[in-house]
Amino acid sequence: MRVPLSSSISIYLFGFIESPSPSTRSLAGGLYPRQIRSPGICSCLEQTEVSLKHDPYWCWQKNTNEPQWMDCCKEPDFCNKDIVFGYAQAQEEEKWPEQMSIITALCVMIVLLAVAGALIFYGRRKRNSGARQILPEDSVCGASYPILNGHTTIQDFIEMTTSGSGSAGLPLLVQRSIARQIQLVEVIGKGRFGEVWRGRWRGENVAVKIFSSREECSWFREAEIYQTIMLRHENILGFIAADNKDNGTWTQLWLVTDYHENGSLFDFLTARYVDPDTMLEMAYSIATGLAHLHMDIVGTRGKPAIAHRDLKSKNILVKSNLTCCIGDLGLAVRHIVATDTVDIPSTHRVGTKRYMAPEVLDETINLYQFDSFKRADVYALGLVLWEIARRCNVDGIYDEYQLPFYDVVQPDPTIEEMRRVVCEDQQRPSIPSRWVACSTLNAISKVMKECWYQHPAARLSALRIKKTLANLR
Ligand SMILES: Nc1ncnc2c1ncn2[C@@H]1O[C@H](COP(=O)(O)OP(=O)(O)OP(=O)(O)O)[C@@H](O)[C@H]1O
Ligand SMILES: [Mg+2]
């Protein structure tokens, strides 16, 4: 066949071939020996089929169903007369590079993903171990802060933080160091935000509230409130440390406080009754704690007023001398004196439904006035006093422990249920007739009634309650 193409180019085509056998793949530096099945068509191309007619080395492969191979030569005529069929790199090479490039791309992607994953993992580990290295157990901090030097007790520690500049809590690095020396012993409770553990720090018990990672805001807020300047008080749960420990996979959020083996007031009253004097001391200590919380102390070393917003028997702890302290400050708000507002945007309803004041339940509370929150706290205090009074043993007679409104709402009441009982029906816990016969119980029942007036402004202040109870002791 003679197909003159251009002055110097002839192209011949021929059909062929089979896939390379695996055993021959590595031969010829990437050229695969092909077994030619049939030479098929073998001809020089028409000139029109040459894609780049002016370039003697660029040829165009005809797109037919037959596998083809083409080559270029510079012989003008009979270009294909001396063709020797042998090793070829035709049809399979057409598919092979395509498959190869997909496989290579996939491999590269997998390797890149693996490398990226490994980098992230080791990066986090390194960062984490770096954080730990800030505070090797007895390093810089131990030298700078005597509290970490081995013989300090929690009591010393508390004194250090209540005197001088430490009144807003220990330096953060010291808190972290203490938290990391704690061994957790047992779970002692579970609340909305996580678990509470008994832990040991240098042979002494501490309580560790462990927040889940998604409760980081609650953890932060509670730690922040506890570290409000001048907050420390014998009737406010003693704050020791806050720590966020990143273990590489998740963040553990710890809040370390004094441990009280009697547990919460709810735990205590469920298990034990009290005599009138103990009842009074308990009531007085809670009122004192609340009065301290509510108090604005002006001056450079002053304290802002704080409203608790979740006062209830489960958030009050009973100390070993049977006086109480108020804990769980995570929902508290602080008073900004200059604007007479609260320090964080407040939502209508926070806290525990059972203890919500009528104005919280029906959302008539004035959220822009700080006093509103104090009055709602006083309402809840009235319910707590009622819980204690029921357990007051006079001449061998006392009532079984019950939560407020136990007789009119379900165990986990809805807002609507509480609103109907407290706002519409204006019900309050009942005062047993036996209380009238006991002067202490009678006096305390008057106080509680003045705490839970429907009209918030009519309620007593925490300071007034404290003084009234002081006079009864
Ligand atoms: N400092 C502490 N000392 C001893 N026991 C504690 C201490 N703090 C908490 N507890 C125990 O752990 C329990 C759980 O406390 P937590 O505040 O997490 O939940 P709660 O008060 O029961 O419910 P809520 O989530 O509504 O506040 C408490 O009821 C109490 O028994
Ligand atoms: Mg609580």
Short mmCIF file of C-alpha atoms and ligand atoms in Angstrom, two decimals:
data_model
loop_
_atom_site.label_atom_id
_atom_site.label_comp_id
_atom_site.label_asym_id
_atom_site.label_seq_id
_atom_site.Cartn_x
_atom_site.Cartn_y
_atom_site.Cartn_z
CA MET A 1 0.00 0.00 0.00
CA ARG A 2 1.21 3.40 -0.78
CA VAL A 3 -0.18 6.39 0.84
CA PRO A 4 1.97 9.40 0.43
CA LEU A 5 1.21 11.74 3.26
CA SER A 6 3.44 14.66 3.44
CA SER A 7 6.78 15.18 2.05
CA SER A 8 8.45 13.25 4.77
CA ILE A 9 5.82 11.41 6.77
CA SER A 10 4.15 8.14 6.28
CA ILE A 11 2.05 6.46 8.91
CA TYR A 12 1.16 2.88 9.18
CA LEU A 13 -1.43 1.23 11.33
CA PHE A 14 -2.01 -2.27 12.39
CA GLY A 15 -4.40 -4.08 14.64
CA PHE A 16 -3.31 -6.38 17.41
CA ILE A 17 -3.00 -7.44 20.79
CA GLU A 18 -3.57 -8.98 24.18
CA SER A 19 -3.02 -7.71 27.69
CA PRO A 20 0.43 -8.12 29.00
CA SER A 21 0.97 -11.17 31.10
CA PRO A 22 1.89 -10.29 34.68
CA SER A 23 5.18 -12.09 34.37
CA THR A 24 6.37 -9.85 31.58
CA ARG A 25 5.29 -6.54 33.00
CA SER A 26 8.57 -5.41 34.30
CA LEU A 27 10.49 -6.00 31.14
CA ALA A 28 11.84 -3.35 28.87
CA GLY A 29 11.76 -0.55 31.38
CA GLY A 30 7.97 -0.20 31.31
CA LEU A 31 7.39 -1.34 27.73
CA TYR A 32 5.35 -4.44 27.75
CA PRO A 33 5.98 -7.23 25.40
CA ARG A 34 2.80 -7.89 23.53
CA GLN A 35 1.86 -10.97 21.78
CA ILE A 36 0.49 -9.94 18.50
CA ARG A 37 -2.58 -11.89 17.66
CA SER A 38 -3.31 -10.51 14.28
CA PRO A 39 -1.70 -7.80 12.32
CA GLY A 40 -5.14 -6.86 11.02
CA ILE A 41 -5.23 -3.75 8.97
CA CYS A 42 -1.88 -2.59 8.01
CA SER A 43 -1.80 0.43 5.93
CA CYS A 44 -0.50 3.91 5.59
CA LEU A 45 -2.93 6.61 6.65
CA GLU A 46 -4.73 9.02 4.47
CA GLN A 47 -3.22 12.41 4.71
CA THR A 48 -6.43 13.84 6.13
CA GLU A 49 -6.11 11.54 9.08
CA VAL A 50 -2.88 13.06 10.26
CA SER A 51 -3.79 15.55 12.90
CA LEU A 52 -0.72 17.72 12.79
CA LYS A 53 0.26 17.64 9.25
CA HIS A 54 3.26 19.93 9.59
CA ASP A 55 4.88 18.09 12.43
CA PRO A 56 6.58 14.96 11.25
CA TYR A 57 6.57 13.36 14.73
CA TRP A 58 2.99 13.92 15.85
CA CYS A 59 0.49 11.43 14.68
CA TRP A 60 -3.17 10.90 15.34
CA GLN A 61 -4.59 7.56 16.29
CA LYS A 62 -7.65 6.59 14.47
CA ASN A 63 -10.55 5.94 16.76
CA THR A 64 -11.91 2.57 15.68
CA ASN A 65 -13.15 -0.46 17.59
CA GLU A 66 -10.08 -2.34 16.51
CA PRO A 67 -7.12 -1.80 18.72
CA GLN A 68 -4.56 0.07 16.73
CA TRP A 69 -1.07 1.15 16.95
CA MET A 70 0.48 3.76 14.88
CA ASP A 71 3.90 4.87 14.30
CA CYS A 72 5.61 7.52 12.32
CA CYS A 73 8.38 7.20 9.89
CA LYS A 74 10.04 9.40 7.42
CA GLU A 75 9.85 7.13 4.44
CA PRO A 76 7.54 8.63 1.88
CA ASP A 77 6.29 5.46 0.14
CA PHE A 78 5.73 1.87 1.29
CA CYS A 79 6.23 3.06 4.77
CA ASN A 80 4.95 -0.13 6.29
CA LYS A 81 6.76 -2.64 4.22
CA ASP A 82 9.38 -3.48 6.88
CA ILE A 83 7.16 -3.60 9.92
CA VAL A 84 8.25 -6.13 12.47
CA PHE A 85 5.51 -6.97 14.94
CA GLY A 86 6.93 -7.53 18.33
CA TYR A 87 6.74 -5.66 21.61
CA ALA A 88 4.15 -3.03 21.52
CA GLN A 89 2.80 -0.41 23.79
CA ALA A 90 -0.50 0.18 22.24
CA GLN A 91 -3.98 -0.71 23.37
CA GLU A 92 -3.20 -1.67 26.94
CA GLU A 93 -1.11 1.37 27.29
CA GLU A 94 -4.16 3.32 26.37
CA LYS A 95 -6.10 1.89 29.33
CA TRP A 96 -3.19 1.23 31.61
CA PRO A 97 -2.11 4.80 32.15
CA GLU A 98 -5.73 5.71 32.77
CA GLN A 99 -6.18 2.97 35.38
CA MET A 100 -2.77 3.63 36.78
CA SER A 101 -3.44 7.30 37.22
CA ILE A 102 -6.72 6.59 39.05
CA ILE A 103 -5.05 4.04 41.31
CA THR A 104 -2.10 6.34 41.90
CA ALA A 105 -4.41 9.23 42.71
CA LEU A 106 -6.32 7.05 45.17
CA CYS A 107 -3.12 5.82 46.79
CA VAL A 108 -1.81 9.37 47.07
CA MET A 109 -5.09 10.48 48.64
CA ILE A 110 -5.06 7.64 51.16
CA VAL A 111 -1.45 8.32 52.05
CA LEU A 112 -2.16 12.04 52.40
CA LEU A 113 -5.17 11.36 54.61
CA ALA A 114 -3.16 8.97 56.76
CA VAL A 115 -0.34 11.49 57.09
CA ALA A 116 -2.79 14.28 57.93
CA GLY A 117 -4.52 12.09 60.54
CA ALA A 118 -1.21 11.14 62.09
CA LEU A 119 -0.08 14.76 62.19
CA ILE A 120 -3.31 15.87 63.89
CA PHE A 121 -3.14 13.02 66.42
CA TYR A 122 0.48 13.56 67.34
CA GLY A 123 0.01 17.32 67.29
CA ARG A 124 -2.75 17.06 69.89
CA ARG A 125 -0.76 14.64 72.00
CA LYS A 126 2.21 16.89 71.90
CA ARG A 127 0.13 19.93 72.77
CA ASN A 128 -1.44 18.04 75.61
CA SER A 129 1.83 16.79 76.98
CA GLY A 130 3.13 20.31 76.51
CA ALA A 131 0.32 21.59 78.72
CA ARG A 132 1.22 19.04 81.34
CA GLN A 133 4.82 20.10 81.19
CA ILE A 134 3.80 23.56 82.31
CA LEU A 135 3.13 22.02 85.65
CA PRO A 136 5.35 19.10 86.46
CA GLU A 137 4.08 18.19 89.88
CA ASP A 138 6.73 19.89 91.99
CA SER A 139 8.29 22.34 89.64
CA VAL A 140 8.19 26.09 89.44
CA CYS A 141 4.85 26.23 91.13
CA GLY A 142 6.01 24.21 94.05
CA ALA A 143 8.85 26.64 94.57
CA SER A 144 6.79 29.77 94.05
CA TYR A 145 3.71 28.71 95.94
CA PRO A 146 4.35 27.21 99.35
CA ILE A 147 0.96 25.49 99.20
CA LEU A 148 2.41 22.96 96.82
CA ASN A 149 5.37 22.14 98.99
CA GLY A 150 4.11 18.97 100.54
CA HIS A 151 2.83 19.72 104.04
CA THR A 152 0.08 22.19 103.30
CA THR A 153 -3.43 21.10 104.23
CA ILE A 154 -6.63 22.21 102.60
CA GLN A 155 -7.29 24.36 105.65
CA ASP A 156 -3.96 26.20 105.15
CA PHE A 157 -4.85 26.50 101.55
CA ILE A 158 -8.25 28.01 102.36
CA GLU A 159 -6.65 30.49 104.73
CA MET A 160 -4.16 31.51 102.07
CA THR A 161 -6.96 32.17 99.64
CA THR A 162 -9.17 34.05 102.08
CA SER A 163 -6.48 36.44 103.25
CA GLY A 164 -4.69 39.11 101.27
CA SER A 165 -4.76 39.10 97.53
CA GLY A 166 -5.91 35.53 97.30
CA SER A 167 -9.52 36.28 98.04
CA ALA A 168 -10.58 35.61 94.48
CA GLY A 169 -9.05 32.13 94.50
CA LEU A 170 -5.62 30.68 93.90
CA PRO A 171 -3.57 31.45 90.81
CA LEU A 172 -4.71 29.32 87.90
CA LEU A 173 -1.47 27.35 87.63
CA VAL A 174 -1.70 26.39 91.28
CA GLN A 175 -5.29 25.29 90.80
CA ARG A 176 -4.23 23.14 87.89
CA SER A 177 -1.39 21.62 89.83
CA ILE A 178 -3.66 20.74 92.75
CA ALA A 179 -6.30 19.26 90.47
CA ARG A 180 -3.69 17.02 88.88
CA GLN A 181 -2.58 15.67 92.22
CA ILE A 182 -6.09 14.45 93.04
CA GLN A 183 -6.98 10.77 92.93
CA LEU A 184 -10.65 10.08 92.25
CA VAL A 185 -12.09 7.55 94.68
CA GLU A 186 -15.83 7.08 94.15
CA VAL A 187 -18.84 8.67 92.50
CA ILE A 188 -21.02 10.37 95.11
CA GLY A 189 -23.67 11.95 92.94
CA LYS A 190 -24.90 12.75 89.51
CA GLY A 191 -26.54 15.98 88.44
CA ARG A 192 -27.60 17.79 85.31
CA PHE A 193 -24.07 18.76 84.35
CA GLY A 194 -22.11 15.63 85.15
CA GLU A 195 -20.84 13.48 88.00
CA VAL A 196 -19.57 14.40 91.44
CA TRP A 197 -16.70 12.32 92.83
CA ARG A 198 -15.01 12.04 96.16
CA GLY A 199 -11.33 12.50 95.53
CA ARG A 200 -8.19 12.57 97.66
CA TRP A 201 -5.69 15.36 97.75
CA ARG A 202 -2.71 14.66 100.03
CA GLY A 203 -4.78 12.39 102.23
CA GLU A 204 -7.77 14.74 102.50
CA ASN A 205 -11.15 14.41 100.85
CA VAL A 206 -12.22 16.81 98.14
CA ALA A 207 -15.32 16.87 95.95
CA VAL A 208 -14.70 16.86 92.21
CA LYS A 209 -17.54 17.83 89.93
CA ILE A 210 -16.72 16.54 86.45
CA PHE A 211 -18.57 18.31 83.67
CA SER A 212 -19.05 16.71 80.29
CA SER A 213 -17.27 18.55 77.44
CA ARG A 214 -20.52 19.93 76.07
CA GLU A 215 -21.15 21.62 79.42
CA GLU A 216 -18.02 23.71 79.12
CA CYS A 217 -19.96 26.96 79.49
CA SER A 218 -21.51 25.79 82.77
CA TRP A 219 -18.10 24.72 84.05
CA PHE A 220 -16.57 28.04 83.08
CA ARG A 221 -19.41 30.05 84.57
CA GLU A 222 -19.40 28.18 87.87
CA ALA A 223 -15.62 28.50 88.22
CA GLU A 224 -15.90 32.19 87.36
CA ILE A 225 -18.60 32.85 89.95
CA TYR A 226 -16.73 30.95 92.68
CA GLN A 227 -13.75 33.16 92.00
CA THR A 228 -15.67 36.37 92.42
CA ILE A 229 -13.62 38.57 94.67
CA MET A 230 -14.53 38.29 98.38
CA LEU A 231 -17.07 35.56 97.82
CA ARG A 232 -15.46 33.06 100.16
CA HIS A 233 -17.63 32.53 103.21
CA GLU A 234 -18.26 29.72 105.65
CA ASN A 235 -21.77 29.30 104.30
CA ILE A 236 -20.76 29.20 100.65
CA LEU A 237 -19.22 25.96 99.40
CA GLY A 238 -15.44 26.33 99.51
CA PHE A 239 -13.94 26.47 96.06
CA ILE A 240 -10.51 24.87 95.60
CA ALA A 241 -9.68 24.58 91.91
CA ALA A 242 -10.91 24.44 88.35
CA ASP A 243 -9.03 22.53 85.70
CA ASN A 244 -9.56 21.61 82.07
CA LYS A 245 -7.53 18.58 81.13
CA ASP A 246 -7.25 17.66 77.47
CA ASN A 247 -6.51 13.96 77.21
CA GLY A 248 -6.07 14.07 73.44
CA THR A 249 -9.55 12.81 72.68
CA TRP A 250 -11.82 14.92 74.86
CA THR A 251 -11.55 17.62 77.47
CA GLN A 252 -12.22 16.81 81.11
CA LEU A 253 -13.59 19.74 83.05
CA TRP A 254 -13.08 19.62 86.78
CA LEU A 255 -14.37 21.79 89.56
CA VAL A 256 -12.81 20.94 92.90
CA THR A 257 -14.50 22.02 96.13
CA ASP A 258 -14.58 21.10 99.80
CA TYR A 259 -16.05 17.70 100.41
CA HIS A 260 -18.90 17.34 102.92
CA GLU A 261 -19.54 13.79 103.97
CA ASN A 262 -23.13 14.51 104.99
CA GLY A 263 -23.85 15.28 101.35
CA SER A 264 -26.59 17.66 100.33
CA LEU A 265 -29.34 18.94 102.61
CA PHE A 266 -31.70 16.78 100.57
CA ASP A 267 -29.53 13.68 101.26
CA PHE A 268 -29.32 14.59 104.93
CA LEU A 269 -33.02 15.28 105.50
CA THR A 270 -34.01 12.15 103.62
CA ALA A 271 -32.01 10.08 106.07
CA ARG A 272 -32.22 12.02 109.31
CA TYR A 273 -34.48 14.21 111.39
CA VAL A 274 -33.24 17.23 113.37
CA ASP A 275 -33.98 18.82 116.75
CA PRO A 276 -35.30 22.42 116.90
CA ASP A 277 -31.88 23.91 117.66
CA THR A 278 -30.26 22.11 114.75
CA MET A 279 -33.12 23.19 112.52
CA LEU A 280 -32.52 26.79 113.55
CA GLU A 281 -28.77 26.55 113.00
CA MET A 282 -29.29 25.04 109.60
CA ALA A 283 -31.83 27.68 108.63
CA TYR A 284 -29.68 30.47 109.99
CA SER A 285 -26.56 29.26 108.17
CA ILE A 286 -28.39 29.04 104.84
CA ALA A 287 -29.90 32.49 105.30
CA THR A 288 -26.44 33.80 106.22
CA GLY A 289 -24.93 32.27 103.09
CA LEU A 290 -27.67 33.73 100.93
CA ALA A 291 -27.39 37.14 102.58
CA HIS A 292 -23.66 37.11 101.85
CA LEU A 293 -24.28 36.09 98.27
CA HIS A 294 -26.89 38.85 97.81
CA MET A 295 -24.79 41.53 99.40
CA ASP A 296 -23.10 44.26 97.38
CA ILE A 297 -19.87 45.14 99.17
CA VAL A 298 -18.68 48.42 97.77
CA GLY A 299 -15.07 49.60 97.52
CA THR A 300 -11.97 48.40 95.76
CA ARG A 301 -11.99 45.15 97.69
CA GLY A 302 -15.74 44.87 97.44
CA LYS A 303 -17.92 42.09 96.18
CA PRO A 304 -20.75 42.32 93.69
CA ALA A 305 -24.17 41.08 94.73
CA ILE A 306 -24.88 37.61 93.37
CA ALA A 307 -28.24 35.91 92.88
CA HIS A 308 -28.16 32.11 92.92
CA ARG A 309 -31.15 31.22 90.70
CA ASP A 310 -31.09 27.51 91.58
CA LEU A 311 -31.45 27.42 95.33
CA LYS A 312 -32.82 24.07 96.56
CA SER A 313 -32.02 21.40 99.14
CA LYS A 314 -29.88 19.48 96.62
CA ASN A 315 -27.66 22.51 96.12
CA ILE A 316 -27.00 23.07 99.81
CA LEU A 317 -24.39 20.95 101.59
CA VAL A 318 -24.42 19.91 105.21
CA LYS A 319 -21.13 20.37 107.01
CA SER A 320 -19.88 18.09 109.76
CA ASN A 321 -21.10 20.56 112.46
CA LEU A 322 -24.54 20.39 110.81
CA THR A 323 -24.48 23.96 109.60
CA CYS A 324 -24.92 24.40 105.84
CA CYS A 325 -23.22 25.98 102.88
CA ILE A 326 -24.65 26.92 99.50
CA GLY A 327 -23.14 25.31 96.41
CA ASP A 328 -23.86 24.96 92.69
CA LEU A 329 -23.30 28.53 91.64
CA GLY A 330 -23.30 27.71 87.95
CA LEU A 331 -26.51 29.59 87.18
CA ALA A 332 -25.77 32.60 89.34
CA VAL A 333 -25.82 36.16 88.03
CA ARG A 334 -23.88 39.15 89.32
CA HIS A 335 -25.11 42.65 89.86
CA ILE A 336 -23.59 45.47 87.83
CA VAL A 337 -24.12 48.42 90.16
CA ALA A 338 -23.49 51.13 87.57
CA THR A 339 -26.38 50.03 85.38
CA ASP A 340 -28.37 48.09 88.00
CA THR A 341 -28.46 45.14 85.64
CA VAL A 342 -27.10 41.59 85.59
CA ASP A 343 -23.73 40.56 84.20
CA ILE A 344 -24.96 38.03 81.64
CA PRO A 345 -28.01 38.09 79.39
CA SER A 346 -30.65 36.31 81.34
CA THR A 347 -33.25 33.94 80.02
CA HIS A 348 -36.67 33.85 81.61
CA ARG A 349 -36.52 30.45 83.19
CA VAL A 350 -33.48 28.79 84.60
CA GLY A 351 -33.19 26.63 87.66
CA THR A 352 -35.34 23.83 88.98
CA LYS A 353 -39.05 24.04 88.09
CA ARG A 354 -40.26 22.88 91.48
CA TYR A 355 -38.48 25.80 93.16
CA MET A 356 -39.34 28.49 90.63
CA ALA A 357 -41.02 31.59 91.97
CA PRO A 358 -44.42 32.52 90.51
CA GLU A 359 -42.96 35.45 88.55
CA VAL A 360 -40.39 33.09 86.99
CA LEU A 361 -43.06 30.55 86.09
CA ASP A 362 -45.38 33.08 84.46
CA GLU A 363 -42.47 35.09 83.04
CA THR A 364 -43.51 38.36 84.59
CA ILE A 365 -40.13 38.71 86.27
CA ASN A 366 -38.27 41.90 85.41
CA LEU A 367 -35.05 40.53 83.95
CA TYR A 368 -33.40 43.93 83.85
CA GLN A 369 -33.62 44.54 87.55
CA PHE A 370 -31.18 42.61 89.67
CA ASP A 371 -33.43 42.65 92.74
CA SER A 372 -35.92 40.45 90.89
CA PHE A 373 -33.47 37.56 91.02
CA LYS A 374 -32.81 38.04 94.73
CA ARG A 375 -36.55 37.88 95.41
CA ALA A 376 -36.87 34.68 93.43
CA ASP A 377 -34.04 33.22 95.57
CA VAL A 378 -35.92 34.17 98.73
CA TYR A 379 -39.02 32.35 97.48
CA ALA A 380 -36.90 29.19 97.04
CA LEU A 381 -35.36 29.70 100.49
CA GLY A 382 -38.90 29.61 101.97
CA LEU A 383 -39.43 26.17 100.41
CA VAL A 384 -36.09 24.92 101.79
CA LEU A 385 -37.03 26.12 105.29
CA TRP A 386 -40.27 24.17 104.96
CA GLU A 387 -38.31 21.00 104.01
CA ILE A 388 -36.15 21.33 107.13
CA ALA A 389 -39.05 22.15 109.44
CA ARG A 390 -40.90 18.99 108.45
CA ARG A 391 -37.96 16.96 109.77
CA CYS A 392 -37.87 18.83 113.06
CA ASN A 393 -38.39 16.38 115.86
CA VAL A 394 -40.46 17.80 118.73
CA ASP A 395 -41.35 15.31 121.45
CA GLY A 396 -40.71 12.42 119.08
CA ILE A 397 -43.00 13.77 116.38
CA TYR A 398 -41.73 14.74 112.95
CA ASP A 399 -42.91 14.46 109.36
CA GLU A 400 -41.41 12.22 106.71
CA TYR A 401 -39.13 13.94 104.25
CA GLN A 402 -40.92 15.38 101.22
CA LEU A 403 -40.04 17.75 98.42
CA PRO A 404 -42.13 20.94 98.23
CA PHE A 405 -45.41 20.42 96.33
CA TYR A 406 -44.94 16.64 96.55
CA ASP A 407 -48.70 16.31 97.04
CA VAL A 408 -49.84 18.43 94.12
CA VAL A 409 -47.43 17.81 91.24
CA GLN A 410 -45.70 14.85 89.60
CA PRO A 411 -42.15 13.80 90.53
CA ASP A 412 -40.74 15.71 87.56
CA PRO A 413 -43.25 18.51 87.12
CA THR A 414 -43.61 20.57 83.98
CA ILE A 415 -43.54 24.34 83.96
CA GLU A 416 -47.22 24.32 83.09
CA GLU A 417 -48.05 22.12 86.07
CA MET A 418 -46.05 24.32 88.41
CA ARG A 419 -47.55 27.48 86.94
CA ARG A 420 -51.06 26.19 87.52
CA VAL A 421 -50.33 25.29 91.13
CA VAL A 422 -48.14 28.25 92.10
CA CYS A 423 -49.49 31.11 89.97
CA GLU A 424 -53.13 30.29 89.27
CA ASP A 425 -54.09 28.41 92.41
CA GLN A 426 -51.49 30.27 94.50
CA GLN A 427 -50.85 27.14 96.51
CA ARG A 428 -47.96 26.90 98.97
CA PRO A 429 -46.74 23.98 101.06
CA SER A 430 -49.05 23.29 103.96
CA ILE A 431 -48.09 24.13 107.53
CA PRO A 432 -48.89 21.19 109.85
CA SER A 433 -50.92 22.14 112.91
CA ARG A 434 -48.29 20.67 115.23
CA TRP A 435 -45.93 23.50 114.24
CA VAL A 436 -48.10 26.07 115.97
CA ALA A 437 -47.58 24.36 119.29
CA CYS A 438 -43.76 24.64 119.08
CA SER A 439 -42.45 28.20 119.40
CA THR A 440 -39.42 27.59 117.16
CA LEU A 441 -41.45 25.86 114.49
CA ASN A 442 -44.12 28.50 114.77
CA ALA A 443 -41.59 31.29 114.35
CA ILE A 444 -39.90 29.62 111.41
CA SER A 445 -43.23 28.96 109.72
CA LYS A 446 -43.92 32.72 109.83
CA VAL A 447 -40.56 33.36 108.18
CA MET A 448 -41.23 30.91 105.38
CA LYS A 449 -44.64 32.43 104.68
CA GLU A 450 -42.95 35.81 104.32
CA CYS A 451 -40.55 34.27 101.82
CA TRP A 452 -43.12 32.91 99.45
CA TYR A 453 -45.54 35.81 99.04
CA GLN A 454 -47.00 35.99 95.58
CA HIS A 455 -45.90 39.57 95.24
CA PRO A 456 -42.07 39.55 95.03
CA ALA A 457 -41.57 42.96 96.61
CA ALA A 458 -43.48 41.83 99.73
CA ARG A 459 -40.96 39.09 100.50
CA LEU A 460 -38.34 39.47 103.18
CA SER A 461 -34.75 40.11 102.18
CA ALA A 462 -32.15 37.44 102.92
CA LEU A 463 -30.52 39.80 105.40
CA ARG A 464 -33.82 40.32 107.23
CA ILE A 465 -34.38 36.56 107.40
CA LYS A 466 -30.88 36.07 108.74
CA LYS A 467 -31.50 38.64 111.49
CA THR A 468 -34.89 37.19 112.40
CA LEU A 469 -33.46 33.70 112.68
CA ALA A 470 -30.50 35.02 114.68
CA ASN A 471 -32.98 36.36 117.23
CA LEU A 472 -34.60 32.94 117.54
CA ARG A 473 -31.34 31.12 118.41
N1 LIG B 1 -19.08 19.19 97.87
C1 LIG B 1 -19.77 18.08 98.00
N2 LIG B 1 -19.57 17.26 99.04
C2 LIG B 1 -20.28 16.12 99.16
N3 LIG B 1 -21.24 15.72 98.32
C3 LIG B 1 -21.49 16.50 97.26
C4 LIG B 1 -20.78 17.71 97.03
N4 LIG B 1 -21.25 18.28 95.91
C5 LIG B 1 -22.20 17.46 95.46
N5 LIG B 1 -22.35 16.40 96.24
C6 LIG B 1 -23.28 15.27 96.03
O1 LIG B 1 -23.41 15.06 94.65
C7 LIG B 1 -24.78 15.16 94.27
C8 LIG B 1 -24.87 15.68 92.88
O2 LIG B 1 -24.60 17.04 92.87
P1 LIG B 1 -24.95 17.92 91.63
O3 LIG B 1 -24.86 19.33 92.06
O4 LIG B 1 -24.13 17.49 90.48
O5 LIG B 1 -26.41 17.51 91.27
P2 LIG B 1 -27.73 17.86 92.04
O6 LIG B 1 -27.52 19.05 92.91
O7 LIG B 1 -28.22 16.63 92.73
O8 LIG B 1 -28.70 18.22 90.88
P3 LIG B 1 -28.57 19.48 89.94
O9 LIG B 1 -27.87 19.04 88.73
O10 LIG B 1 -29.98 19.86 89.69
O11 LIG B 1 -27.84 20.55 90.69
C9 LIG B 1 -25.40 16.02 95.34
O12 LIG B 1 -26.78 15.80 95.45
C10 LIG B 1 -24.67 15.58 96.56
O13 LIG B 1 -25.22 14.38 97.06
MG MG B 2 -26.55 20.57 92.35
#
